[in-house]
PDB file of C-alpha atoms in Angstrom:
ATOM      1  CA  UNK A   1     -26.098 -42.283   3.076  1.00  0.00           C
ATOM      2  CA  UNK A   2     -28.575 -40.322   0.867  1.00  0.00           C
ATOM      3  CA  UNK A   3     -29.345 -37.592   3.462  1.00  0.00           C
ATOM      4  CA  UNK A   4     -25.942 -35.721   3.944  1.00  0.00           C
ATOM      5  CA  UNK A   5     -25.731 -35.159   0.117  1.00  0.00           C
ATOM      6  CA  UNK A   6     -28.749 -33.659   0.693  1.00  0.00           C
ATOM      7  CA  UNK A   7     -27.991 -31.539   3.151  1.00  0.00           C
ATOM      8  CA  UNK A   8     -24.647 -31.131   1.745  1.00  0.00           C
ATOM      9  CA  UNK A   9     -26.607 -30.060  -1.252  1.00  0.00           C
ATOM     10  CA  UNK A  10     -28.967 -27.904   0.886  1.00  0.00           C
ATOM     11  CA  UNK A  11     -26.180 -25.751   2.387  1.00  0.00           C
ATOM     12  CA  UNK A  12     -24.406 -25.275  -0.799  1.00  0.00           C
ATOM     13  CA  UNK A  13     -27.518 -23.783  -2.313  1.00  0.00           C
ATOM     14  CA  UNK A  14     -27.693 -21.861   0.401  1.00  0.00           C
ATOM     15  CA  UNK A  15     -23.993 -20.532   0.720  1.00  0.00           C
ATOM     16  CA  UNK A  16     -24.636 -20.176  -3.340  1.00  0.00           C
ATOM     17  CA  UNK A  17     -27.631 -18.088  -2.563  1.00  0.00           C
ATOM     18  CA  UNK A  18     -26.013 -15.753  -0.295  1.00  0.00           C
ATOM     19  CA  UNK A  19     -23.119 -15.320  -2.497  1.00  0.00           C
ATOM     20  CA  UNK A  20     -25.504 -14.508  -5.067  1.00  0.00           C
ATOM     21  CA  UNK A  21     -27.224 -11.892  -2.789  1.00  0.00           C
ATOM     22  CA  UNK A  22     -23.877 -10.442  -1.692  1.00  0.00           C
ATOM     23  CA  UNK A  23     -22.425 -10.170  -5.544  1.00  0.00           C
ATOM     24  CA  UNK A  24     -25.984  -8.756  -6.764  1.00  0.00           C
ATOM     25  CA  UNK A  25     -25.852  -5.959  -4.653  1.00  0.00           C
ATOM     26  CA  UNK A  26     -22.960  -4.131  -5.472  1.00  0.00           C
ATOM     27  CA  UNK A  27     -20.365  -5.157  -7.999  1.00  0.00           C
ATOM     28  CA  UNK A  28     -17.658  -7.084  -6.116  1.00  0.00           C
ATOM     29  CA  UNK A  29     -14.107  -7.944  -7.379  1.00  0.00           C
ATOM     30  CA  UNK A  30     -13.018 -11.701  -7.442  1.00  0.00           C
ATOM     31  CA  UNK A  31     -10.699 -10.746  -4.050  1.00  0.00           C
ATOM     32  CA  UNK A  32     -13.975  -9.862  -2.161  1.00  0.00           C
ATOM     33  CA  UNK A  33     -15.963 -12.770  -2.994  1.00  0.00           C
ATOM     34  CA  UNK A  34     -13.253 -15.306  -2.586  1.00  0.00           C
ATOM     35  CA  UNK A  35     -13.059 -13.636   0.882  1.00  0.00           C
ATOM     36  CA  UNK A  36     -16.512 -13.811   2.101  1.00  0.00           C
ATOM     37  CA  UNK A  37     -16.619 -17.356   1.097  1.00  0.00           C
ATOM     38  CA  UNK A  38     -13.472 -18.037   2.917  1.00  0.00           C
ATOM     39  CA  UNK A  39     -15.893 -16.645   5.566  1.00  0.00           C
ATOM     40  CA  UNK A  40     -18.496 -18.903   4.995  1.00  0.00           C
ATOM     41  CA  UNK A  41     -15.976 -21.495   5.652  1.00  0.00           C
ATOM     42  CA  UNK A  42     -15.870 -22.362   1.678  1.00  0.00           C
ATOM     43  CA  UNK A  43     -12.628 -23.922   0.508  1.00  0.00           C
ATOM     44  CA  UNK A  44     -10.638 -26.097  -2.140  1.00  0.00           C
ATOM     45  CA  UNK A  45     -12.493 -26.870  -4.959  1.00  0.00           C
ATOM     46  CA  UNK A  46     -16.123 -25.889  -4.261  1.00  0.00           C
ATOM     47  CA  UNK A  47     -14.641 -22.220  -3.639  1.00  0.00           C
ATOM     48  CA  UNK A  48     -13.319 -22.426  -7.213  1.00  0.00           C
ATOM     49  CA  UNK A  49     -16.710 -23.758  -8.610  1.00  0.00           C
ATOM     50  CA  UNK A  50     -18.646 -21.492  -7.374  1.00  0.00           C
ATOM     51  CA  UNK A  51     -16.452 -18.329  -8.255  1.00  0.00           C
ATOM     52  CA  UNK A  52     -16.507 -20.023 -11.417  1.00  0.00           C
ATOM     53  CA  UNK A  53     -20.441 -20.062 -11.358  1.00  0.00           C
ATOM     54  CA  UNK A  54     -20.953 -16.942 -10.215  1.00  0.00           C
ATOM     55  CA  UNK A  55     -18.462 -15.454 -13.551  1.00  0.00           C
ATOM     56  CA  UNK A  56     -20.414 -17.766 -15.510  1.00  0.00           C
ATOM     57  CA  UNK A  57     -23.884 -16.632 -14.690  1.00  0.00           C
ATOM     58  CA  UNK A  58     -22.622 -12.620 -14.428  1.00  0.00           C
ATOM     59  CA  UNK A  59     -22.715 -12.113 -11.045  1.00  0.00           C
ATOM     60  CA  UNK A  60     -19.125 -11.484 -10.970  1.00  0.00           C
ATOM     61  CA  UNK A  61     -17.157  -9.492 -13.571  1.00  0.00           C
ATOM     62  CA  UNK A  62     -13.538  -7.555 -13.056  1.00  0.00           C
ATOM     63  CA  UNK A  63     -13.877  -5.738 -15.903  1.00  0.00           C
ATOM     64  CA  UNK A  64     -17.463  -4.354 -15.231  1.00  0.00           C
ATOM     65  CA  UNK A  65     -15.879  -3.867 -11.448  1.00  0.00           C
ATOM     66  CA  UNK A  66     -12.836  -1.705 -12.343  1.00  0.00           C
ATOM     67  CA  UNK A  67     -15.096   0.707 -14.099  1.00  0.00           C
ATOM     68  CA  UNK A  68     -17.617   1.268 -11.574  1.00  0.00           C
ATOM     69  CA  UNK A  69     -14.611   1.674  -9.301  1.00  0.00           C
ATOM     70  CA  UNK A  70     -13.239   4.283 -10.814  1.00  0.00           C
ATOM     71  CA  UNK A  71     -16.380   5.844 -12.279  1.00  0.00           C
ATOM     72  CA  UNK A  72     -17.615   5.819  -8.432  1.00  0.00           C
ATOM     73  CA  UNK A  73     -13.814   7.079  -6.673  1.00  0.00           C
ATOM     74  CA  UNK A  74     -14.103  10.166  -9.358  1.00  0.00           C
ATOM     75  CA  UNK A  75     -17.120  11.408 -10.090  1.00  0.00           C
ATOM     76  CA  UNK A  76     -18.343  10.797  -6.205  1.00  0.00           C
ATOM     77  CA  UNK A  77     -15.335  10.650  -4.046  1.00  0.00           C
ATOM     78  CA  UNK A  78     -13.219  12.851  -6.365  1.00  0.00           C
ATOM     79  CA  UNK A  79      -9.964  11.243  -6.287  1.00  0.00           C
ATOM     80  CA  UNK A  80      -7.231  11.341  -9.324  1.00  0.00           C
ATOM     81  CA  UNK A  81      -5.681   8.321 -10.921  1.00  0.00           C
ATOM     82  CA  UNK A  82      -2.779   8.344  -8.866  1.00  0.00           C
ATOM     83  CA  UNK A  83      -5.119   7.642  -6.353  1.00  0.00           C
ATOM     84  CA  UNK A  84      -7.104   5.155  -8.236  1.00  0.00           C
ATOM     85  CA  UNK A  85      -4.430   2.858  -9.583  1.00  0.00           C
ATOM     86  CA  UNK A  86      -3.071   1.390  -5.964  1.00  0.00           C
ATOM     87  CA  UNK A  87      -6.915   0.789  -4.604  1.00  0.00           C
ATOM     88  CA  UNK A  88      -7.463  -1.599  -7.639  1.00  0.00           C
ATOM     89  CA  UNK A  89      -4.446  -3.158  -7.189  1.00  0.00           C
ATOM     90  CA  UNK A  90      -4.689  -3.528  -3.838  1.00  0.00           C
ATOM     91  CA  UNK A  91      -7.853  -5.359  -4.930  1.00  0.00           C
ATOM     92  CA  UNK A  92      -5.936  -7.296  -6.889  1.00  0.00           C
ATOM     93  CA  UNK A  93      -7.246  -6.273  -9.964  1.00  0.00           C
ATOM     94  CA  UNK A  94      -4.744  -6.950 -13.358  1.00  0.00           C
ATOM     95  CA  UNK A  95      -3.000  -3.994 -14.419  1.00  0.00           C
ATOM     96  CA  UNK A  96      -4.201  -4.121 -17.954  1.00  0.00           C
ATOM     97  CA  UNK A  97      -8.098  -3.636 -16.923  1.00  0.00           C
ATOM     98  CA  UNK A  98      -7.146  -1.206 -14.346  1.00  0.00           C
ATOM     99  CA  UNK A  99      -5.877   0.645 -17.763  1.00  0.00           C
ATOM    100  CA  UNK A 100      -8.998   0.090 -19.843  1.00  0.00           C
ATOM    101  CA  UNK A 101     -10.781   1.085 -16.604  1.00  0.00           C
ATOM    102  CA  UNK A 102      -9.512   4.375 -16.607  1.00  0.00           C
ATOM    103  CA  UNK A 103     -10.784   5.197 -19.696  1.00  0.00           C
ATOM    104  CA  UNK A 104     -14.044   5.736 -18.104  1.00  0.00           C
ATOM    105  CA  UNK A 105     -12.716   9.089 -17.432  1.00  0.00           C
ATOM    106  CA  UNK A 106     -13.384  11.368 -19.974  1.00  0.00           C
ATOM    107  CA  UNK A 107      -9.718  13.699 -20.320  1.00  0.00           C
ATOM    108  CA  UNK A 108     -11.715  17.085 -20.054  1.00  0.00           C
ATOM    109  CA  UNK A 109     -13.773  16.285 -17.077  1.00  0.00           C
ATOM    110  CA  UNK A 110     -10.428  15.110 -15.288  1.00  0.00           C
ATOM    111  CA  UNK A 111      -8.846  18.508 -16.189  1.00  0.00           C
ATOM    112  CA  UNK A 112     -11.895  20.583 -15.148  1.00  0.00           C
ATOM    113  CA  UNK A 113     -11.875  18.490 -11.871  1.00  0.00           C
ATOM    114  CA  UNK A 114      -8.919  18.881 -10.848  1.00  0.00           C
ATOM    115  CA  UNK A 115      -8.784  23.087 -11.606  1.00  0.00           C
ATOM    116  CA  UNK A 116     -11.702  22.911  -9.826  1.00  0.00           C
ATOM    117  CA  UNK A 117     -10.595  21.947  -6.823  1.00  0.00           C
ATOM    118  CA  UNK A 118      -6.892  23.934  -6.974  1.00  0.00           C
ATOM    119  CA  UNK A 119      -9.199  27.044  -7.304  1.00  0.00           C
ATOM    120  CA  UNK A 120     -11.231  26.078  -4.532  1.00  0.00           C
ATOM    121  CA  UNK A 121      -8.080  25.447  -2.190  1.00  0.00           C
ATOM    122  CA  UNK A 122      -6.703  28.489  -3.275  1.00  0.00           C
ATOM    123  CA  UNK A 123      -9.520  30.612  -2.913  1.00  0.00           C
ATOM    124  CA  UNK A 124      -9.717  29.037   0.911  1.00  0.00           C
ATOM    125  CA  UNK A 125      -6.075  30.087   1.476  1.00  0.00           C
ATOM    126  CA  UNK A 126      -5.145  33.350   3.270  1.00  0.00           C
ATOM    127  CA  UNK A 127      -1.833  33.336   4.421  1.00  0.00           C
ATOM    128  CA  UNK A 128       1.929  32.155   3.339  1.00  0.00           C
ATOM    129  CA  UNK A 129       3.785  33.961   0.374  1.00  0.00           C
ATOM    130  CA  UNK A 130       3.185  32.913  -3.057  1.00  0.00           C
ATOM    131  CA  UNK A 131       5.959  29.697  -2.963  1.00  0.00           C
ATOM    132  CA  UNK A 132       4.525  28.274   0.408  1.00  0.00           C
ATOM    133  CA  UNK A 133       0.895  28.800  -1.675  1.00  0.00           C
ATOM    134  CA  UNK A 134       2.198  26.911  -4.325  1.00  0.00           C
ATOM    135  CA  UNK A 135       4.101  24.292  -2.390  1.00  0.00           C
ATOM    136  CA  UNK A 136       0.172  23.896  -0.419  1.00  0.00           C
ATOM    137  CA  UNK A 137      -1.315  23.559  -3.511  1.00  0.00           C
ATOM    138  CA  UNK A 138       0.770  21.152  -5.065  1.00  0.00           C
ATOM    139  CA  UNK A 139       0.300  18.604  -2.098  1.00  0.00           C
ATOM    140  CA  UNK A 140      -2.826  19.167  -1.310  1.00  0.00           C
ATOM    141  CA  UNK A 141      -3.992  18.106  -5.113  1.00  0.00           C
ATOM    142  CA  UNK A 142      -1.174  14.816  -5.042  1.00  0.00           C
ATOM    143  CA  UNK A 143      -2.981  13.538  -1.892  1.00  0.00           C
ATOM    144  CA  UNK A 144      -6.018  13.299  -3.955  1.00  0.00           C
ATOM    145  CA  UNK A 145      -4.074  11.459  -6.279  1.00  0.00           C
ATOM    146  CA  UNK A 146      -3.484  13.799  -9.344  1.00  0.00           C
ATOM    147  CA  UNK A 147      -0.807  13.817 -11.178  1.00  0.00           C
ATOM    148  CA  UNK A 148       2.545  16.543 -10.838  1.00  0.00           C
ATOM    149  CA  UNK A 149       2.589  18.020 -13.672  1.00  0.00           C
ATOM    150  CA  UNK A 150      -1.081  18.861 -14.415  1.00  0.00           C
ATOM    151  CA  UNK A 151      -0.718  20.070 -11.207  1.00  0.00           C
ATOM    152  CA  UNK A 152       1.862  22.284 -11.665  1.00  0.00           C
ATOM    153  CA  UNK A 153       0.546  23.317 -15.116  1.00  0.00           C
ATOM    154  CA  UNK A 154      -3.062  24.555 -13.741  1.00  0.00           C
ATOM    155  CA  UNK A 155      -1.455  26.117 -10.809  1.00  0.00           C
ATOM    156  CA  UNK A 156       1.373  28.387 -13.692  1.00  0.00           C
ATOM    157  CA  UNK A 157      -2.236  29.002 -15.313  1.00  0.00           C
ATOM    158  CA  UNK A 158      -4.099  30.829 -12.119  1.00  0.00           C
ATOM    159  CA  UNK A 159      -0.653  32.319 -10.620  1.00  0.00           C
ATOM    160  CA  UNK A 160      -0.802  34.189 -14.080  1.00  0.00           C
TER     161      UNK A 160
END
């Protein structure tokens, strides 16, 4: 009777382990991990300890997640809030740390960015009068998930 607690024990170290390994090298939101241990056939109420183990020991942190999210999908992927926003909630991620994760932006780089990359589109464009320029413009900078009227703002500011 002894030796399956054991093992039990055994494997749950090592399912703990991996978990471990799998949270420690990237940050992970709470959706991921309760995934891969779905994976690694984990359920009921061990699941729940463990995700409750790993927040406990700081392997696993939403807050600390939604910031490197969107520090990562801006600075390296270059993508706008409006593009942001539906990724972490698709992560399920709670609306009110997707809003203090945003913050990570600083307001003047986001501006710069996103003129940045309406003068780089524009410069790239050749043909088309100056309405189907602007229309071009405006949805080329929404698909990467900036906002309307910023858009619309910086693009009155270089038509000048």
């Amino acid at each position: 009777m002894d030796k399956p607690d054991k093992n039990f024990t055994s494997q749950r170290e090592q399912q703990l382990a991996k978990i471990r390994h799998f949270c420690a090298y990237r940050d992970r939101c709470h959706a991921e991990v309760r995934s891969k241990l779905l994976e690694m056939k984990v359920y009921g109420d061990e699941l729940e300890e463990m995700m409750a183990e790993l927040i406990t020991d700081g392997f696993l942190n939403e807050e600390r997640y939604a910031r490197s999210y969107v520090r990562g999908k801006f600075r390296i992927n270059g993508w706008g809030r409006n593009k942001i926003i539906p990724a972490l909630k698709l992560k399920k991620i709670h609306s009110s740390l997707i809003k203090q994760a945003l913050n990570e932006i600083d307001e003047d780089e986001y501006l710069e960015h996103i003129k940045q990359v309406i003068d780089k589109k524009y410069a790239s464009m050749t043909d088309g009068s100056g309405y189907e320029k602007r229309q071009k413009l405006i949805r080329f900078a929404m698909l990467k998930g900036f906002e309307l009227d910023i858009i619309e703002q910086l693009i009155d500011e270089i038509s000048d």
